[in-house]
Coordinates of C-alpha atoms in Angstrom, one line a residue:
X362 CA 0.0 0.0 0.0
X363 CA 1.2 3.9 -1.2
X364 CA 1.9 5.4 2.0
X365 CA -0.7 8.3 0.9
X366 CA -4.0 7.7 -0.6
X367 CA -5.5 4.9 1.0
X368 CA -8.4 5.0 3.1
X369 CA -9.6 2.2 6.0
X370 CA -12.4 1.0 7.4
X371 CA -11.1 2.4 11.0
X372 CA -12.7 1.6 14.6
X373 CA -12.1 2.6 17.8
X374 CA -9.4 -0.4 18.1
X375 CA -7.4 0.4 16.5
X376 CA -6.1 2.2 19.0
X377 CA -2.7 4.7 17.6
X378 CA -3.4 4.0 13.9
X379 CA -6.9 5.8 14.8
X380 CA -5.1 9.1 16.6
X381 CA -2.6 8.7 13.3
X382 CA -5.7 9.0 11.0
X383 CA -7.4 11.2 12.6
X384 CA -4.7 13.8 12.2
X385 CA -4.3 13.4 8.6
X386 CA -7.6 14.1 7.7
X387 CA -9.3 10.5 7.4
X388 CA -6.2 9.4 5.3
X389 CA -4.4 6.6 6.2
X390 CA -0.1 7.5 5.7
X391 CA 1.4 3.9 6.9
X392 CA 4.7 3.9 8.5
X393 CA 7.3 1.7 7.9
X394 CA 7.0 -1.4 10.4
X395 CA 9.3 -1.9 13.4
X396 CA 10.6 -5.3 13.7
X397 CA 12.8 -6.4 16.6
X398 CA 13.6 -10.4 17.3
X399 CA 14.0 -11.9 20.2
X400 CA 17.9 -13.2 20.8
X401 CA 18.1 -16.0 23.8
X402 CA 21.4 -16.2 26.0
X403 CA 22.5 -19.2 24.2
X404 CA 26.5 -18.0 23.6
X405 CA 29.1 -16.3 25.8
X406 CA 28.0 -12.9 26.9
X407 CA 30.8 -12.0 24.1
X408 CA 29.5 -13.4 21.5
X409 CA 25.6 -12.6 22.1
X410 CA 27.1 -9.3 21.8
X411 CA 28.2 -10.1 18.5
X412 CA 25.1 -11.2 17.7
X413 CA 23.3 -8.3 18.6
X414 CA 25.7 -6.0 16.6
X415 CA 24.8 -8.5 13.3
X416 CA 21.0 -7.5 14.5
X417 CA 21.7 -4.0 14.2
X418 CA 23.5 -4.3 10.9
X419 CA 20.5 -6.6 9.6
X420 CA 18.3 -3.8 9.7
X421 CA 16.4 -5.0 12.9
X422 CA 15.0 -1.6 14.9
X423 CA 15.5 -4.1 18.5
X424 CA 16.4 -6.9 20.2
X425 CA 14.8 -8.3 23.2
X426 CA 16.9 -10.5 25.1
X427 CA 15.5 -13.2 27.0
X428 CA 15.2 -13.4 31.1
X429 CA 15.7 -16.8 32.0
X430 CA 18.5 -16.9 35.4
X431 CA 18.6 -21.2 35.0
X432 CA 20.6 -20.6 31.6
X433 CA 23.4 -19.0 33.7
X434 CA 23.9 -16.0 31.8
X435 CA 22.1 -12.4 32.7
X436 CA 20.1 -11.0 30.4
X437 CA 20.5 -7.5 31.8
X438 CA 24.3 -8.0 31.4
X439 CA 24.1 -9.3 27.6
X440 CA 22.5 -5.8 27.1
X441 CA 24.8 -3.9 28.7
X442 CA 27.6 -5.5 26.9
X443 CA 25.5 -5.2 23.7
X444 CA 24.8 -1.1 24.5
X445 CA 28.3 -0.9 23.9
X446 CA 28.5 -2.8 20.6
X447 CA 25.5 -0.8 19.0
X448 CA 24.3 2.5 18.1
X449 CA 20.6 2.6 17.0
X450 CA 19.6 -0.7 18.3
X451 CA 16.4 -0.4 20.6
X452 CA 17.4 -3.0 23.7
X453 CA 15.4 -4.6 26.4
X454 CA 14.6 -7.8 28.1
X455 CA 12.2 -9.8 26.7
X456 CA 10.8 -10.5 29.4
X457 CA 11.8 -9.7 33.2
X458 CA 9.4 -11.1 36.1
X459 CA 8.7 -10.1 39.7
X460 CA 8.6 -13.0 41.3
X461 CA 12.4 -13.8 41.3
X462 CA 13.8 -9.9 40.9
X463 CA 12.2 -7.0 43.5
X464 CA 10.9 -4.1 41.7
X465 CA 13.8 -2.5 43.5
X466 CA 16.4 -4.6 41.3
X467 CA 14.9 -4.0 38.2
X468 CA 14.6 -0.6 38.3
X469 CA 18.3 -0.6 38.8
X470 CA 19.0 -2.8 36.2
X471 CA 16.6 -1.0 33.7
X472 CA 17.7 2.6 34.7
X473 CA 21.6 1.1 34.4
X474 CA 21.0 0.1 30.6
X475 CA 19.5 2.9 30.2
X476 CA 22.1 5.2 31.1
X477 CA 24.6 3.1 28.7
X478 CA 22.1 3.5 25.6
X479 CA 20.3 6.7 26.0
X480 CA 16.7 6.6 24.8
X481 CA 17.2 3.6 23.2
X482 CA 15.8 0.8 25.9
X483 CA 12.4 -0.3 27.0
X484 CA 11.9 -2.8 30.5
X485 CA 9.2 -5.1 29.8
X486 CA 7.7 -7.6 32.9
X487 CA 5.6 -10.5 33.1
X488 CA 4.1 -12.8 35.7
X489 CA 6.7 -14.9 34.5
X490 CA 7.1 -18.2 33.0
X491 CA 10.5 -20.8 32.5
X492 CA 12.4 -18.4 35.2
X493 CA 9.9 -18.4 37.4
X494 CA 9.3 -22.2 37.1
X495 CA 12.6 -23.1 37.2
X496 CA 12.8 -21.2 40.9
X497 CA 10.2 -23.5 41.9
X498 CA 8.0 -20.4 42.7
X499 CA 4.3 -19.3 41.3
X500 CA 3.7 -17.0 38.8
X501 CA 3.0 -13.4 40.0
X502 CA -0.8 -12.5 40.3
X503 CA -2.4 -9.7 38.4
X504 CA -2.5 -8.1 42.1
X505 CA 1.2 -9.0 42.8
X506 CA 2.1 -7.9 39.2
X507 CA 0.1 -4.6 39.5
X508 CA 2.2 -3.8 42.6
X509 CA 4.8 -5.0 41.5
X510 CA 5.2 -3.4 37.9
X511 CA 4.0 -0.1 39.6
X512 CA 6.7 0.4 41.6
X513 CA 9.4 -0.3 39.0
X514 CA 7.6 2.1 36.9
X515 CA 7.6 4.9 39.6
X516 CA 11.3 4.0 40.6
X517 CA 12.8 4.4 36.9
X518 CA 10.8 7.9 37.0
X519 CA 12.2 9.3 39.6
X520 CA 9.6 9.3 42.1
X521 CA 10.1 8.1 45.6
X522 CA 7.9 4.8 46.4
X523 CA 6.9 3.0 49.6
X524 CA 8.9 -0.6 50.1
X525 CA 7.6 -2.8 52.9
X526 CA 8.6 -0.4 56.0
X527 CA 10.4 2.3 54.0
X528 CA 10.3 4.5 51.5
X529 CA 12.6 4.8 48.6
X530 CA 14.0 6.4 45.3
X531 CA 17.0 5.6 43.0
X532 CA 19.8 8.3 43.6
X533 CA 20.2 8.6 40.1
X534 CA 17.6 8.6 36.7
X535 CA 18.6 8.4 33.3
X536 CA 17.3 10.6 30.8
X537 CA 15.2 9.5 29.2
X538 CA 13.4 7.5 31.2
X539 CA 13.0 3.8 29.6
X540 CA 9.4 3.1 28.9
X541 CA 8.2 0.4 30.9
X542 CA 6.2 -2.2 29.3
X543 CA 3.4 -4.7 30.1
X544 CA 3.2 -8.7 28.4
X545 CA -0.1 -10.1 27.9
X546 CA -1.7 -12.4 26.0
X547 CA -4.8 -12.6 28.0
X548 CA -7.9 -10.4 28.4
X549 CA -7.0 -9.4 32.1
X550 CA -3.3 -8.7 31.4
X551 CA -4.1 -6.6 28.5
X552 CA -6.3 -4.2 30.4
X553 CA -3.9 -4.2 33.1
X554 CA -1.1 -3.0 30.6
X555 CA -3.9 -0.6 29.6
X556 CA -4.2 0.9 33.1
X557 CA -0.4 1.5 34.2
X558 CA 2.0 0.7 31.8
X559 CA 3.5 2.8 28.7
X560 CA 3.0 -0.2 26.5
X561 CA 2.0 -3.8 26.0
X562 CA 4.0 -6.5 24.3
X563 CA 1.0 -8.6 22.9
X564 CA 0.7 -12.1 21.9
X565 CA -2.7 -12.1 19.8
X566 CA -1.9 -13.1 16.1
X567 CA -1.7 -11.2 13.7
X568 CA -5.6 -11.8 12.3
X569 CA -7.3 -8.3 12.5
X570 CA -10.4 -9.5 14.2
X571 CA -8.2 -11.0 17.1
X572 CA -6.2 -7.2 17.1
X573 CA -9.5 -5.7 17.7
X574 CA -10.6 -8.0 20.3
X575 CA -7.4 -7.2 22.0
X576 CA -7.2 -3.8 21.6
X577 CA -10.9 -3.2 23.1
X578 CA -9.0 -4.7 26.2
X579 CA -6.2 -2.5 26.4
X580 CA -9.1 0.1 26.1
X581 CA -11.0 -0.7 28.6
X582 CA -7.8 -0.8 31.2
X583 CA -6.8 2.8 29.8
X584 CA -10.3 4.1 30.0
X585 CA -11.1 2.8 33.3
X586 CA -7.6 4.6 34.8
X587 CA -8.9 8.0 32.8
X588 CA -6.1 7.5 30.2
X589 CA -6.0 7.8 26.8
X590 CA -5.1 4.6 24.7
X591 CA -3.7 6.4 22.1
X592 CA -1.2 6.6 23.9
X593 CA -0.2 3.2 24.7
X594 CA 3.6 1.5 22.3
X595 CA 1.9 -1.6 21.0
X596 CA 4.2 -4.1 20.4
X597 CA 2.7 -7.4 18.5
X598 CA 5.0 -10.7 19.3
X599 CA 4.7 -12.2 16.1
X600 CA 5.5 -16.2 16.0
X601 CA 7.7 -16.8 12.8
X602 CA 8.8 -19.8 11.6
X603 CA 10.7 -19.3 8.3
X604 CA 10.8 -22.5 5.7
X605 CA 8.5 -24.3 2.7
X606 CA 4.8 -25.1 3.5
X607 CA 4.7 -28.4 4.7
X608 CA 7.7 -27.7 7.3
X609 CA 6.0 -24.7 9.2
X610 CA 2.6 -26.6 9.0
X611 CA 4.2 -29.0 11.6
X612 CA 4.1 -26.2 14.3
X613 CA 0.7 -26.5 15.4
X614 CA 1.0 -30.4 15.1
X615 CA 3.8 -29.9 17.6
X616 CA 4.6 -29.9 21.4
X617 CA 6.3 -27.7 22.8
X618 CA 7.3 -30.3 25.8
X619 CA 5.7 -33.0 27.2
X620 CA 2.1 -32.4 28.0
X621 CA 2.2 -28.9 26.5
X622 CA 1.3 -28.3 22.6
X623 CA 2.6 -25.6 21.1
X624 CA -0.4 -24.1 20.3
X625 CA -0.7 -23.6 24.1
X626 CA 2.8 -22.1 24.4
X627 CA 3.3 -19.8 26.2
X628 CA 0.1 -19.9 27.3
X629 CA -3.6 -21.3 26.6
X630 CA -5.2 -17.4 25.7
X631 CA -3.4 -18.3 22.5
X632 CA -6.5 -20.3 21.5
X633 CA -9.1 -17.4 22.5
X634 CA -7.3 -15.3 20.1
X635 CA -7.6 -18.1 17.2
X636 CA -11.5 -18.6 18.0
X637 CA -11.8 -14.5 17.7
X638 CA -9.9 -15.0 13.9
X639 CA -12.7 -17.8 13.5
X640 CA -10.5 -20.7 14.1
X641 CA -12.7 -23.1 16.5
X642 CA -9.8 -25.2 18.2
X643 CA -10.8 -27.6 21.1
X644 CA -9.3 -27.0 24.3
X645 CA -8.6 -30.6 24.7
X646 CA -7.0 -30.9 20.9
X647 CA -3.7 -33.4 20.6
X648 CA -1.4 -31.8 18.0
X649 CA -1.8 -34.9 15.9
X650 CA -5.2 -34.0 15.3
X651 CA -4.5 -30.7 13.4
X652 CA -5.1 -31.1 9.7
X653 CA -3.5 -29.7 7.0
X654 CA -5.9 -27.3 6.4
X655 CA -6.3 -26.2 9.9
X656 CA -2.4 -26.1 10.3
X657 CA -2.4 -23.2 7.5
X658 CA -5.0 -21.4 9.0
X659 CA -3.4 -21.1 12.6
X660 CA -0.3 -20.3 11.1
X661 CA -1.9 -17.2 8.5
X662 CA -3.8 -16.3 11.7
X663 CA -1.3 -16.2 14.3
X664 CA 2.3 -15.5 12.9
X665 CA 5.1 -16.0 10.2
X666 CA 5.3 -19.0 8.3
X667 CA 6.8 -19.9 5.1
X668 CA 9.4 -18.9 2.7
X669 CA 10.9 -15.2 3.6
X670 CA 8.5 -13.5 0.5
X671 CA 5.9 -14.9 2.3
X672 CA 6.6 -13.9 5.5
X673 CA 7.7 -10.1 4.4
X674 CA 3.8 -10.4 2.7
X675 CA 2.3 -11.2 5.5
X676 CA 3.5 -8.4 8.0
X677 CA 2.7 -6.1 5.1
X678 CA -0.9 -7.8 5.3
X679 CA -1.0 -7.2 9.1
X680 CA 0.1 -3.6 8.7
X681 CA -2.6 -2.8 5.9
X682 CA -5.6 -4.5 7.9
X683 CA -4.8 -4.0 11.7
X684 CA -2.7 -1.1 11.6
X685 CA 0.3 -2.7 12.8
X686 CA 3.5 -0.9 13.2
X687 CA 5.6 -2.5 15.6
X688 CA 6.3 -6.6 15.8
X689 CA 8.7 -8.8 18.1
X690 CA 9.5 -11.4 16.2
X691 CA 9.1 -14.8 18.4
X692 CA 11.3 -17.6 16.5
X693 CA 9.5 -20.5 17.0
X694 CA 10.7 -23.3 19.6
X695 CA 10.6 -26.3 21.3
X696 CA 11.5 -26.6 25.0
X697 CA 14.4 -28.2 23.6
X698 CA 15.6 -25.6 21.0
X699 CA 15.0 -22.4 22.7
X700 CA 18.4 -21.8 23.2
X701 CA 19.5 -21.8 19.6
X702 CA 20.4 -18.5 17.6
X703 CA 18.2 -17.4 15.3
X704 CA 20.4 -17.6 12.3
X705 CA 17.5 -18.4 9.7
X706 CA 15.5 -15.9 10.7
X707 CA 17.9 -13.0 11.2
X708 CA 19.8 -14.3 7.0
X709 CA 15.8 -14.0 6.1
X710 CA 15.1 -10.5 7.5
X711 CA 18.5 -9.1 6.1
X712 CA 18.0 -10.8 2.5
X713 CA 14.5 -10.4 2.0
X714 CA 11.9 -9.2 4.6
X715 CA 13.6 -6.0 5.7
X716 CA 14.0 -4.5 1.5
X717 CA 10.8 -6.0 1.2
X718 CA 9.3 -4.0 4.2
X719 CA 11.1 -0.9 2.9
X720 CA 10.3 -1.0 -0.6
X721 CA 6.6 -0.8 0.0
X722 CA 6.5 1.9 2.3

């Protein structure tokens, strides 16, 4: 699509795009899509700072680096060592949880980033997931995280915020102050992120009915706090899975370890998003009963997958019917594979999404 001239059948959820639109008159000027990639700690600190500097150079606007303490390596740390290796490179974890790091800690690790990449980093937290597991400890509650996240957020900005018995402020902000986002990819979590956070990183698909289901969440958090969800960074983690037809099909036929599919990875809202695309999946459905058919649908509906051309088309797709501007690309994984580099997806973006992406903007 021209970036001038084209007009959309806009609602209320869509959220910036709708602000964006406004402004111009009722015409709808696309931007250029964001795309960062999610890099695990799977190397030496050293070389994931290598990595991230190939990121940069790829054409990637960030990297989110993932939080996981049982891998032995820091994720706060690999972007520290990576603020030093880049220069335009948005960094942040992707994501930090409150149940193993105090509010405290984070807003010391987020506002220490920070300071070595100036208004280039984000924080993101979660009720957590494999860290928090790992710990042999519960996820946080939306009351825990709401606490939780709140503080953090008022920390990094200066402000000075009750702790148990005392009161306390970090002796030193850095300017700017990171944006501190929200995860969700659930109806409760979403308008959470809508109520006190900057932004939400959203795991909903890519379908636009699914968008706007999610996106009259984040609403009705915003509203409810008297904000304006305009406002809010939306951030869509996109699945991709980059390869010919009948390898990516094997995704949703998959488990992501024993007991879990993948379709239930990282969590089970990712089937109330599917049913909102039109996708009717059973809660109780075994991988091996996805059919060819149905494979294809989940995987237009919910991410990436196919050859690079493909892939490039359908965020172009995504950015035409739901407005979307900024994606997290989420390789995709086993339990077993997580750790891996994302060398296939990171050649793709370089040789073919990216100029694709910037040739039809």
């Amino acid at each position: 699509m021209s970036p001038s001239g084209r007009r959309a059948g806009l609602t209320p959820d869509h959220g910036p795009l709708l602000a964006y639109v406004a402004a111009s008159g009722g015409t709808v000027h696309v931007k250029q899509v964001k795309v960062d990639i999610r890099i695990p700690v799977g190397r030496p600190i050293p070389e994931l700072a290598d990595w991230l500097a190939r990121c940069e150079d790829a054409g990637f606007h960030g990297v989110g680096v993932h939080d996981h303490h049982h891998a032995g390596r820091d994720a706060y740390l690999t972007l520290a060592v990576g603020a030093t290796r880049t220069s335009s490179l948005t960094l942040y974890p992707a994501v930090s949880n409150s149940v193993t790091r105090d509010p405290l800690v984070l807003a010391a690790l987020a506002n220490s980033v920070a300071e070595l990449a100036p208004g280039r980093t984000m924080v993101s937290l979660a009720p957590g997931f494999l860290s928090v597991e790992r710990a042999g400890r519960p996820r946080a509650s939306v009351d825990q995280l709401r606490s939780a996240f709140t503080s953090m957020r008022d920390l990094l900005a200066g402000a000075t915020v009750p702790l148990g018995d005392t009161a306390t402020r970090l002796r030193q902000v850095a300017s700017p102050v990171p944006p501190a986002l929200l995860l969700a990819s659930g109806p409760r979590l979403l308008e959470l992120a809508g109520e006190i956070a900057d932004g939400v990183l959203m795991l909903v698909g890519l379908d636009p009915a699914a968008i706007a289901a999610a996106r009259r969440h984040l609403r009705t958090g915003a509203e409810r706090a008297g904000r304006d969800p305009a406002g809010l960074k939306e951030i869509f983690i996109v699945p991709i899975g980059v390869g010919d037809q009948a390898e990516v099909r094997a995704w949703p036929r998959s488990w992501f370890r024993p007991g879990v599919p993948w379709l239930a990875y990282p969590s089970r809202s990712n089937l109330r998003w599917l049913r909102a695309a039109g996708i009717e999946l059973a809660d109780d459905l075994a991988p091996d009963e996805v059919s060819d058919a149905l494979a294809d649908r989940v995987c237009d509906a919910f991410g990436l997958f196919g050859p690079a051309e493909h892939c490039a088309e359908r965020l172009l797709r995504a950015r035409e019917e739901a407005g979307v501007e900024h994606v997290f690309l989420f390789p995709v994984h086993t339990a077993e594979t997580g750790y891996d580099m994302p060398e296939r997806e990171i050649e793709a973006f370089a040789r073919t999404i990216g100029p694709m992406l910037s040739q039809r903007c």
